[in-house]
Coordinates of C-alpha atoms and ligand atoms in Angstrom, one line a residue:
M74 CA -19.5 11.6 -11.7
L75 CA -19.4 8.2 -9.9
T76 CA -22.7 7.3 -8.3
G77 CA -25.7 5.2 -9.0
T78 CA -26.9 1.7 -9.3
N79 CA -26.3 1.7 -13.1
L80 CA -22.6 1.9 -12.8
V81 CA -21.0 -1.5 -13.2
T82 CA -17.3 -2.4 -13.5
T83 CA -15.9 -3.9 -16.7
N84 CA -12.7 -5.8 -17.3
Y85 CA -10.1 -4.6 -19.8
I86 CA -8.5 -7.5 -21.7
G87 CA -6.4 -7.3 -24.8
G88 CA -7.3 -3.7 -25.3
Q89 CA -11.1 -4.3 -25.1
W90 CA -13.5 -3.3 -22.3
K91 CA -15.3 -6.6 -21.6
R92 CA -18.0 -7.9 -19.2
P93 CA -16.7 -10.7 -17.0
G94 CA -18.1 -14.1 -17.9
S95 CA -19.9 -14.5 -14.6
S96 CA -23.0 -12.5 -14.0
E97 CA -22.3 -12.3 -10.2
E98 CA -22.2 -8.8 -8.9
I99 CA -21.8 -7.1 -5.5
D100 CA -23.0 -3.7 -4.4
L101 CA -20.4 -1.2 -3.6
I102 CA -21.6 1.0 -0.7
S103 CA -20.1 4.4 0.2
P104 CA -18.7 4.2 3.8
V105 CA -19.3 8.0 4.1
N106 CA -23.1 8.1 3.5
G107 CA -24.3 4.5 2.9
E108 CA -25.3 5.3 -0.7
Q109 CA -24.7 2.8 -3.5
V110 CA -21.6 3.8 -5.5
G111 CA -22.1 1.1 -8.1
K112 CA -21.8 -2.7 -8.7
V113 CA -18.6 -4.7 -9.0
R114 CA -18.7 -7.7 -11.4
L115 CA -16.9 -10.7 -10.1
S116 CA -14.6 -12.3 -12.7
N117 CA -14.0 -16.0 -12.8
E118 CA -11.0 -18.2 -13.8
E119 CA -11.9 -18.0 -17.5
D120 CA -11.7 -14.2 -17.4
V121 CA -8.2 -14.4 -15.7
D122 CA -7.2 -16.9 -18.3
Q123 CA -8.2 -14.5 -21.1
A124 CA -6.3 -11.7 -19.4
A125 CA -3.2 -13.8 -18.9
H126 CA -3.2 -14.9 -22.5
A127 CA -3.7 -11.3 -23.8
A128 CA -0.7 -10.3 -21.7
K129 CA 1.3 -13.2 -23.0
R130 CA 0.5 -12.3 -26.6
A131 CA 1.5 -8.6 -26.1
W132 CA 4.8 -9.4 -24.3
P133 CA 7.1 -10.1 -27.3
G134 CA 6.2 -6.7 -28.9
W135 CA 6.4 -4.8 -25.6
K136 CA 9.7 -6.3 -24.4
T137 CA 11.4 -5.4 -27.7
M138 CA 10.1 -1.9 -27.8
P139 CA 13.1 0.4 -27.0
G140 CA 13.1 1.4 -23.3
P141 CA 12.9 5.1 -24.0
E142 CA 9.7 4.5 -26.0
R143 CA 8.2 2.6 -23.1
G144 CA 9.3 5.4 -20.9
A145 CA 7.5 8.0 -23.1
L146 CA 4.2 6.2 -22.5
L147 CA 4.7 6.3 -18.8
Q148 CA 5.5 10.0 -19.0
K149 CA 2.2 10.5 -21.0
T150 CA 0.3 8.7 -18.2
A151 CA 2.0 11.0 -15.6
D152 CA 0.9 14.0 -17.7
L153 CA -2.7 12.8 -17.9
L154 CA -2.7 12.3 -14.1
S155 CA -1.5 15.8 -13.6
G156 CA -4.6 17.2 -15.4
Q157 CA -8.4 16.5 -15.1
E158 CA -7.9 12.8 -15.1
G159 CA -6.1 13.0 -11.8
R160 CA -8.9 15.0 -10.2
D161 CA -11.4 12.5 -11.5
I162 CA -9.7 9.5 -10.2
A163 CA -9.2 11.1 -6.8
E164 CA -12.9 11.8 -6.7
I165 CA -13.7 8.2 -7.5
T166 CA -11.4 6.9 -4.7
A167 CA -12.9 9.3 -2.2
K168 CA -16.4 8.1 -3.1
E169 CA -15.5 4.4 -3.1
M170 CA -13.5 4.0 0.1
G171 CA -14.1 7.2 2.0
K172 CA -10.6 8.7 2.1
R173 CA -10.4 12.5 2.2
Y174 CA -10.4 13.9 -1.4
S175 CA -7.2 15.7 -0.5
D176 CA -5.5 12.5 0.6
A177 CA -6.7 10.7 -2.6
Y178 CA -5.3 13.7 -4.6
G179 CA -2.0 13.3 -2.7
E180 CA -1.9 9.7 -4.1
V181 CA -2.4 11.1 -7.6
V182 CA 0.6 13.5 -7.2
R183 CA 2.8 10.7 -5.8
G184 CA 1.6 8.4 -8.6
A185 CA 2.6 11.0 -11.3
E186 CA 6.0 11.4 -9.7
I187 CA 6.5 7.6 -9.7
L188 CA 5.6 7.4 -13.3
H189 CA 8.0 10.2 -14.1
Y190 CA 10.8 8.5 -12.2
F191 CA 10.4 5.1 -14.0
A192 CA 9.9 6.9 -17.4
Q193 CA 13.4 8.2 -16.9
D194 CA 14.7 4.9 -15.6
A195 CA 13.7 3.3 -18.9
W196 CA 16.6 5.3 -20.4
R197 CA 19.2 4.0 -17.9
S198 CA 21.6 1.1 -17.6
V199 CA 20.3 -2.4 -18.1
G200 CA 23.3 -4.2 -16.8
E201 CA 27.0 -4.1 -16.2
V202 CA 30.2 -5.1 -18.1
L203 CA 32.5 -7.2 -16.0
P204 CA 36.3 -7.8 -16.2
S205 CA 37.1 -11.4 -17.2
I206 CA 39.9 -13.7 -16.3
T207 CA 40.2 -14.5 -20.0
S208 CA 41.9 -11.9 -22.1
G209 CA 39.7 -10.4 -24.9
K210 CA 36.4 -11.8 -23.6
L211 CA 33.4 -9.5 -23.5
F212 CA 31.7 -10.5 -20.2
Y213 CA 28.5 -8.9 -19.0
S214 CA 25.3 -9.3 -17.2
K215 CA 22.1 -7.8 -18.7
R216 CA 18.7 -7.3 -17.1
F217 CA 15.7 -8.8 -19.0
P218 CA 12.0 -8.4 -18.1
V219 CA 10.5 -11.3 -16.1
G220 CA 7.4 -11.7 -18.3
I221 CA 3.8 -11.5 -17.3
I222 CA 3.3 -9.9 -13.9
G223 CA 0.2 -10.4 -11.7
V224 CA -0.5 -7.3 -9.7
I225 CA -2.8 -7.7 -6.6
S226 CA -3.3 -4.6 -4.6
P227 CA -5.1 -3.4 -1.4
W228 CA -7.8 -0.7 -1.0
N229 CA -5.9 1.7 1.3
F230 CA -3.8 3.3 -1.4
P231 CA -5.7 2.3 -4.5
I232 CA -4.0 4.8 -6.8
S233 CA -0.4 4.9 -5.7
I234 CA 0.2 1.3 -4.9
P235 CA -0.9 -0.1 -8.3
I236 CA 1.2 2.7 -9.9
W237 CA 4.3 1.9 -7.9
K238 CA 4.0 -1.8 -9.0
M239 CA 2.9 -1.2 -12.6
A240 CA 5.3 1.7 -13.5
P241 CA 8.6 -0.3 -12.9
A242 CA 7.0 -3.5 -14.3
L243 CA 6.2 -1.7 -17.6
A244 CA 9.4 0.4 -17.7
Y245 CA 11.5 -2.8 -17.7
G246 CA 9.4 -4.5 -20.4
N247 CA 6.8 -6.7 -18.6
T248 CA 3.1 -7.0 -19.3
I249 CA 0.5 -7.0 -16.6
V250 CA -2.7 -8.6 -15.2
F251 CA -4.0 -6.3 -12.5
K252 CA -6.7 -7.1 -9.9
P253 CA -7.6 -4.2 -7.6
A254 CA -9.1 -4.7 -4.1
T255 CA -12.8 -5.2 -4.7
I256 CA -13.9 -2.1 -2.7
T257 CA -11.7 0.1 -4.9
S258 CA -12.6 -1.5 -8.3
F259 CA -13.7 1.7 -9.9
T260 CA -10.5 3.4 -9.0
G261 CA -8.6 0.5 -10.6
M262 CA -10.8 0.8 -13.7
K263 CA -10.2 4.5 -14.0
L264 CA -6.5 4.0 -13.6
V265 CA -6.4 1.5 -16.4
E266 CA -8.5 3.9 -18.6
I267 CA -5.8 6.6 -18.0
F268 CA -3.1 4.1 -19.1
E269 CA -5.2 3.3 -22.2
K270 CA -5.6 7.0 -23.0
A271 CA -1.8 7.4 -22.8
G272 CA -1.6 4.9 -25.7
F273 CA -0.2 1.6 -24.3
P274 CA -0.4 -1.1 -26.9
K275 CA -3.3 -3.6 -26.6
G276 CA -2.7 -6.4 -24.1
V277 CA 0.2 -4.7 -22.2
I278 CA -2.1 -3.9 -19.3
N279 CA -5.1 -6.2 -18.5
F280 CA -7.5 -5.6 -15.8
V281 CA -9.9 -8.0 -14.0
T282 CA -12.3 -7.2 -11.1
G283 CA -13.3 -9.8 -8.7
S284 CA -12.9 -11.5 -5.3
G285 CA -9.6 -12.3 -3.8
S286 CA -10.5 -15.9 -3.3
I287 CA -11.5 -16.6 -6.9
T288 CA -10.0 -13.9 -9.2
G289 CA -6.9 -13.3 -7.0
R290 CA -6.2 -17.0 -6.5
A291 CA -6.6 -17.6 -10.3
I292 CA -3.9 -15.0 -11.0
A293 CA -1.6 -16.7 -8.5
K294 CA -2.1 -20.1 -10.1
H295 CA -2.1 -19.2 -13.8
P296 CA 0.7 -20.9 -15.7
A297 CA 1.3 -18.0 -18.1
I298 CA 2.0 -15.5 -15.2
Q299 CA 5.6 -15.6 -14.1
A300 CA 5.5 -13.3 -11.0
I301 CA 3.1 -11.9 -8.4
T302 CA 3.5 -8.6 -6.7
F303 CA 1.2 -8.4 -3.8
T304 CA 0.4 -5.7 -1.1
G305 CA -2.2 -6.6 1.5
S306 CA -2.7 -8.4 4.8
T307 CA -0.2 -10.9 6.2
S308 CA -2.7 -13.8 6.2
V309 CA -3.5 -13.4 2.5
G310 CA 0.1 -12.9 1.7
Q311 CA 1.0 -16.2 3.3
Q312 CA -1.7 -18.0 1.2
L313 CA -0.3 -16.4 -1.9
A314 CA 3.3 -17.4 -1.0
K315 CA 2.3 -21.1 -0.9
L316 CA 0.5 -20.9 -4.2
A317 CA 3.5 -19.0 -5.8
V318 CA 6.0 -21.6 -4.6
E319 CA 3.7 -24.5 -5.8
H320 CA 3.3 -22.8 -9.2
R321 CA 7.0 -21.8 -9.5
K322 CA 6.4 -18.0 -9.6
K323 CA 8.6 -15.2 -8.4
F324 CA 6.8 -13.3 -5.7
Q325 CA 7.0 -10.2 -3.6
L326 CA 4.8 -9.5 -0.6
E327 CA 4.2 -6.2 1.2
L328 CA 2.1 -7.0 4.3
G329 CA 0.7 -5.7 7.6
G330 CA 2.4 -3.8 10.4
K331 CA 2.2 -2.9 14.1
N332 CA 4.5 0.1 14.0
P333 CA 6.1 1.4 17.2
T334 CA 7.5 4.8 18.1
I335 CA 9.6 5.5 21.2
V336 CA 9.6 8.9 22.9
L337 CA 12.6 9.5 25.2
D338 CA 12.8 12.0 28.1
D339 CA 15.0 14.3 26.1
A340 CA 12.7 14.5 23.1
N341 CA 10.9 17.7 21.9
V342 CA 7.6 16.5 23.4
S343 CA 5.2 18.8 21.7
K344 CA 6.6 18.3 18.2
A345 CA 6.8 14.6 18.7
T346 CA 3.2 14.4 19.8
N347 CA 2.0 16.4 16.8
L348 CA 3.7 13.9 14.5
I349 CA 2.7 10.8 16.4
V350 CA -1.0 11.6 16.7
A351 CA -1.1 12.6 13.0
S352 CA 0.6 9.3 12.2
A353 CA -1.9 7.3 14.1
M354 CA -5.0 9.1 12.9
K355 CA -4.1 10.2 9.3
Q356 CA -6.3 8.4 6.7
T357 CA -8.3 7.1 9.7
G358 CA -5.4 5.0 10.8
Q359 CA -5.6 2.9 7.6
R360 CA -1.9 3.3 6.5
C361 CA 0.3 0.3 6.7
T362 CA 3.0 2.4 8.2
A363 CA 0.7 4.2 10.7
T364 CA 2.0 4.5 14.3
S365 CA 0.0 2.2 16.5
R366 CA 2.1 1.7 19.7
V367 CA 3.9 4.5 21.4
Y368 CA 6.5 3.8 24.2
V369 CA 6.9 6.9 26.3
Q370 CA 9.7 7.3 28.9
S371 CA 8.4 8.0 32.4
G372 CA 10.0 11.4 32.8
I373 CA 7.8 13.0 30.1
Y374 CA 4.9 10.7 30.2
D375 CA 2.4 13.1 31.8
E376 CA 3.4 15.9 29.5
F377 CA 3.1 13.7 26.5
K378 CA -0.3 12.5 27.6
K379 CA -1.5 16.1 28.0
H380 CA -0.3 16.9 24.4
V381 CA -1.9 13.8 23.0
L382 CA -5.3 14.7 24.6
N383 CA -5.1 18.3 23.2
N384 CA -4.3 16.9 19.8
V385 CA -7.0 14.3 19.5
K386 CA -9.6 16.6 20.9
A387 CA -8.8 19.0 18.0
I388 CA -9.3 16.4 15.3
K389 CA -12.3 17.3 13.2
V390 CA -14.1 14.2 11.9
G391 CA -16.5 14.6 9.0
N392 CA -17.3 14.4 5.3
N393 CA -14.3 13.6 3.1
F394 CA -14.9 16.3 0.6
D395 CA -14.9 19.0 3.2
E396 CA -11.4 20.6 3.2
N397 CA -11.6 21.5 6.9
V398 CA -12.1 17.9 8.0
D399 CA -9.0 16.1 9.4
M400 CA -10.4 12.5 9.5
S401 CA -13.0 10.8 7.4
S402 CA -14.8 7.4 7.8
L403 CA -13.3 3.9 7.8
S404 CA -13.3 2.2 4.4
S405 CA -16.2 -0.1 4.9
E406 CA -18.8 -1.7 7.2
N407 CA -16.4 -4.6 7.7
A408 CA -13.5 -2.3 8.7
L409 CA -15.8 -0.5 11.2
K410 CA -16.8 -3.8 12.8
S411 CA -13.2 -4.9 13.0
V412 CA -12.0 -1.6 14.6
L413 CA -14.9 -1.5 17.1
G414 CA -14.1 -5.1 18.0
Y415 CA -10.5 -4.2 18.8
I416 CA -11.5 -1.3 20.9
K417 CA -13.9 -3.5 22.9
K418 CA -11.1 -6.0 23.4
G419 CA -8.8 -3.3 24.6
I420 CA -11.3 -2.3 27.3
E421 CA -12.1 -6.0 28.2
E422 CA -8.4 -6.8 28.6
G423 CA -7.9 -3.9 31.0
A424 CA -6.5 -1.0 29.1
T425 CA -7.8 2.5 30.0
L426 CA -9.7 4.3 27.3
L427 CA -8.2 7.8 27.4
Y428 CA -10.1 9.3 24.5
G429 CA -12.7 8.3 21.9
G430 CA -13.6 4.6 21.5
H431 CA -17.1 5.1 20.0
Q432 CA -18.7 5.0 16.7
L433 CA -20.2 8.3 15.6
T434 CA -23.9 7.9 14.8
H435 CA -25.5 11.4 15.1
G436 CA -26.7 13.6 12.2
N437 CA -24.8 13.0 9.0
F438 CA -22.7 10.3 10.5
A439 CA -25.7 8.0 10.9
K440 CA -25.2 6.2 7.6
G441 CA -21.5 6.1 7.5
C442 CA -18.6 4.1 9.1
F443 CA -17.2 6.8 11.4
V444 CA -15.3 6.2 14.6
Q445 CA -13.7 8.6 17.0
P446 CA -10.0 9.0 17.1
T447 CA -9.1 6.7 20.0
V448 CA -6.3 6.5 22.5
F449 CA -5.6 3.9 25.2
E450 CA -3.2 4.1 28.1
H451 CA -2.1 1.5 30.7
V452 CA -1.7 -0.9 27.7
T453 CA 0.5 -3.9 28.3
Q454 CA 2.6 -5.7 25.8
Q455 CA 0.4 -8.9 26.0
M456 CA -2.9 -7.1 25.1
T457 CA -4.4 -7.7 21.7
I458 CA -4.3 -4.0 20.9
A459 CA -0.5 -4.0 21.4
R460 CA 0.0 -7.1 19.2
E461 CA -2.5 -7.1 16.3
E462 CA -2.8 -4.7 13.4
I463 CA -6.0 -2.7 14.0
F464 CA -6.0 -0.6 10.8
G465 CA -8.0 2.1 12.4
P466 CA -7.5 5.4 14.3
V467 CA -6.4 3.7 17.6
L468 CA -3.2 4.5 19.5
A469 CA -1.9 2.5 22.4
M470 CA 0.4 4.2 25.0
I471 CA 2.8 2.2 27.0
K472 CA 5.1 3.8 29.7
I473 CA 8.8 2.7 29.7
K474 CA 11.6 3.3 32.1
S475 CA 14.5 3.3 29.7
Y476 CA 15.5 3.3 26.0
E477 CA 16.6 -0.3 26.3
E478 CA 13.2 -1.4 27.6
G479 CA 11.5 0.6 24.7
L480 CA 13.7 -1.0 22.1
A481 CA 13.0 -4.5 23.4
L482 CA 9.2 -3.9 23.5
A483 CA 9.2 -2.2 20.1
N484 CA 10.9 -5.3 18.6
D485 CA 8.6 -7.7 20.5
T486 CA 6.2 -8.2 17.6
E487 CA 5.8 -10.5 14.6
Y488 CA 5.7 -7.5 12.3
G489 CA 8.6 -5.3 11.0
L490 CA 7.3 -2.7 8.7
S491 CA 8.3 0.7 10.1
A492 CA 9.5 2.2 13.4
S493 CA 10.7 5.5 14.8
I494 CA 12.2 7.2 17.8
F495 CA 12.1 10.7 19.2
T496 CA 15.3 11.7 20.9
N497 CA 18.2 14.1 20.7
D498 CA 20.7 11.6 22.0
I499 CA 22.7 10.6 19.0
A500 CA 24.0 7.4 20.5
K501 CA 20.5 6.1 21.2
A502 CA 19.3 7.2 17.8
L503 CA 22.1 5.4 16.1
D504 CA 21.6 2.3 18.3
F505 CA 17.9 2.3 17.4
I506 CA 18.6 2.5 13.6
E507 CA 21.0 -0.4 14.0
N508 CA 18.8 -2.6 16.2
S509 CA 15.2 -1.8 15.2
E510 CA 13.7 -4.8 13.4
A511 CA 11.9 -2.9 10.7
G512 CA 12.3 -2.1 7.0
L513 CA 11.9 1.7 7.5
V514 CA 13.4 3.3 10.6
Q515 CA 13.2 7.0 11.3
V516 CA 14.6 9.4 13.9
N517 CA 12.5 12.4 15.0
S518 CA 9.9 11.5 12.3
E519 CA 6.7 9.5 12.4
T520 CA 6.7 5.8 11.4
G521 CA 5.2 6.5 7.9
G522 CA 6.2 8.8 5.1
T523 CA 8.9 7.6 2.8
E524 CA 10.0 8.8 -0.6
L525 CA 9.6 7.2 -3.9
Q526 CA 13.3 7.0 -4.8
A527 CA 14.0 4.9 -1.7
P528 CA 13.6 1.1 -1.3
F529 CA 10.4 0.3 0.6
G530 CA 9.3 -2.9 2.3
G531 CA 9.1 -4.7 5.7
V532 CA 10.8 -7.5 7.4
K533 CA 9.5 -10.4 9.6
A534 CA 5.7 -10.9 9.0
S535 CA 5.6 -7.5 7.2
G536 CA 7.2 -8.4 3.9
Y537 CA 9.0 -10.9 1.8
G538 CA 11.1 -10.7 -1.3
A539 CA 12.7 -7.8 -3.2
K540 CA 11.9 -4.3 -2.0
E541 CA 9.7 -2.0 -4.0
Q542 CA 10.3 1.5 -5.4
G543 CA 13.4 3.4 -6.3
Q544 CA 16.2 1.4 -7.9
A545 CA 15.3 -1.6 -5.7
A546 CA 12.2 -2.2 -7.9
K547 CA 14.6 -3.5 -10.6
E548 CA 15.3 -6.6 -8.5
F549 CA 11.8 -7.9 -8.8
F550 CA 10.8 -6.8 -12.2
T551 CA 13.9 -7.9 -14.1
T552 CA 16.0 -11.0 -14.2
L553 CA 19.8 -11.1 -14.9
K554 CA 21.4 -13.0 -17.7
T555 CA 25.2 -13.4 -17.7
S556 CA 26.8 -13.6 -21.1
S557 CA 30.2 -13.8 -22.7
M558 CA 31.6 -13.5 -26.2
I559 CA 35.1 -14.0 -27.4
S560 CA 36.7 -14.3 -30.9
L561 CA 38.6 -17.6 -31.6
Ligands
NAP216 P1 -6.2 -8.0 1.8 O1 -7.5 -8.4 2.4 O2 -5.0 -8.9 2.1 O3 -6.4 -7.8 0.3 C1 -5.4 -7.4 -0.6 C2 -5.7 -7.9 -2.0 O4 -5.6 -9.3 -2.1 C3 -7.1 -7.5 -2.5 O5 -7.0 -7.2 -3.9 C4 -7.9 -8.7 -2.2 O6 -9.0 -8.9 -3.0 C5 -6.8 -9.8 -2.6 N1 -7.1 -11.1 -1.9 C6 -7.9 -11.4 -0.8 N2 -7.9 -12.7 -0.6 C7 -7.1 -13.3 -1.6 C8 -6.7 -14.6 -1.9 N3 -7.1 -15.7 -1.1 N4 -5.9 -14.9 -2.9 C9 -5.5 -13.8 -3.7 N5 -5.8 -12.5 -3.5 C10 -6.6 -12.3 -2.4 O7 -5.7 -6.6 2.3 P2 -6.6 -5.2 2.3 O8 -7.6 -5.4 3.4 O9 -7.0 -4.9 0.9 O10 -5.5 -4.1 2.7 C11 -5.1 -3.9 4.0 C12 -3.8 -4.6 4.4 O11 -2.8 -4.3 3.5 C13 -3.3 -4.3 5.8 O12 -2.9 -5.4 6.4 C14 -2.1 -3.3 5.5 O13 -1.1 -3.3 6.4 C15 -1.6 -3.9 4.2 N6 -0.8 -3.0 3.4 C16 0.6 -3.2 3.4 C17 1.4 -2.3 2.7 C18 2.9 -2.4 2.7 O14 3.5 -1.8 1.8 N7 3.5 -3.3 3.5 C19 0.8 -1.2 2.1 C20 -0.6 -1.0 2.2 C21 -1.4 -1.9 2.8 P3 -10.5 -8.5 -2.4 O15 -10.4 -7.0 -2.2 O16 -11.4 -8.9 -3.4 O17 -10.6 -9.3 -1.1
MG217 MG1 -9.4 -7.7 2.8

């Protein structure tokens, strides 16, 4: 359904599908086969202004609609996603950014569950009644919506991340201006179309496509927008933080990671390896929580290495609509260049390439952005591949003598998104949970893979502000008002 040069993105403002004011367009090229998927129109500041004003006009009606009625619209959206609409959006995502269709559909399933969760939450408590030091006083704090929320999202989970931001924002009575990552603009557009089909009132959800530097910045600066929820790279997050402070906006940032796993001598090595290799290579290594550094204790290092090699050799790279394929392309030509650049740096800085390391260019791979699953050993902590987020299927192996050394090296990073340890030693497992500097810490699991009812978000350079998802989402998307009443 989605292919061809005649397909052009359209904004959605105040309930109308509208061309952006600017006539600037960029070509969207499939990273799987190099074909043109369509064109993305780049919105300007005037488009963002219209979207923000439409959201502002819709807010009084939306915030006073009873929570259960707002929840019913979220549930309708979940129901639509569970049918043909869900299969359609997964197909669009796979075509745009090269993710396996099955992974894109996984996002649809998760998205529907998130919508269901917040549809129910719209029925629940909006505050608490407190005891007062004055007799007879009704004393309470109540949650109110924040207002107009700017949603800026990345391309790597283009269905589930916008949903996990928009579902709580809407459930608690906020209206939205949403800008997707440019390379997943059609996914964003389809998602908004599904919300529209569910029957949301005009202006509650507004959508603008365009570059981060113009459209994204305009959202961050717009005076009618009270809060920004952002997921993306640490460098862009830092720029947004400055703008948000300057323009007095509430903000929440979910940023990059460099996630470590420790494997101790007493671990179940074969099961640990299966999980670690899958974590590093799943979705072509383009998950913010992917394992990218593995610290392996010397007693099991050789055995671990043997299992890693067996596992990576078995990874089938290929077309993302083929159900038998384990790994698809990277998301774009830029991503390919960046990942190949890191691999080159790893070799130049003295790491040993244990497996992979090359772009795939033969046969059907010729026009796509495919790279082999790649593993380095003899990596040292100072090397670029041990320090920077690669965002590709590259795993760095580092030998450690002890748990204490592993913990120190795992924490020796500017990032703090997720971390894990494989061990059956309960004391070390507990110590790791206590002392690991990450927002998500798992024992005998990979670094990724959380659940929607749990708070999610990183520390250090991986995140800032209130956590997302579960009950934690309330903190960002509502504001508390304390009130009292007494009869005199
Ligand atoms: P990105 O380049 O930072 O872009 C994220 C979003 O910000 C896109 O919509 C982008 O628009 C926009 N943007 C870019 N420059 C901007 C600016 N100056 N002002 C305002 N908005 C701007 O990140 P990405 O490459 O899409 O995604 C990959 C990154 O996201 C990785 O670092 C990954 O770790 C992180 N991530 C984190 C989490 C988490 O929960 N912690 C989850 C997923 C991904 P354009 O597309 O138009 O540039
Ligand atoms: Mg980017």
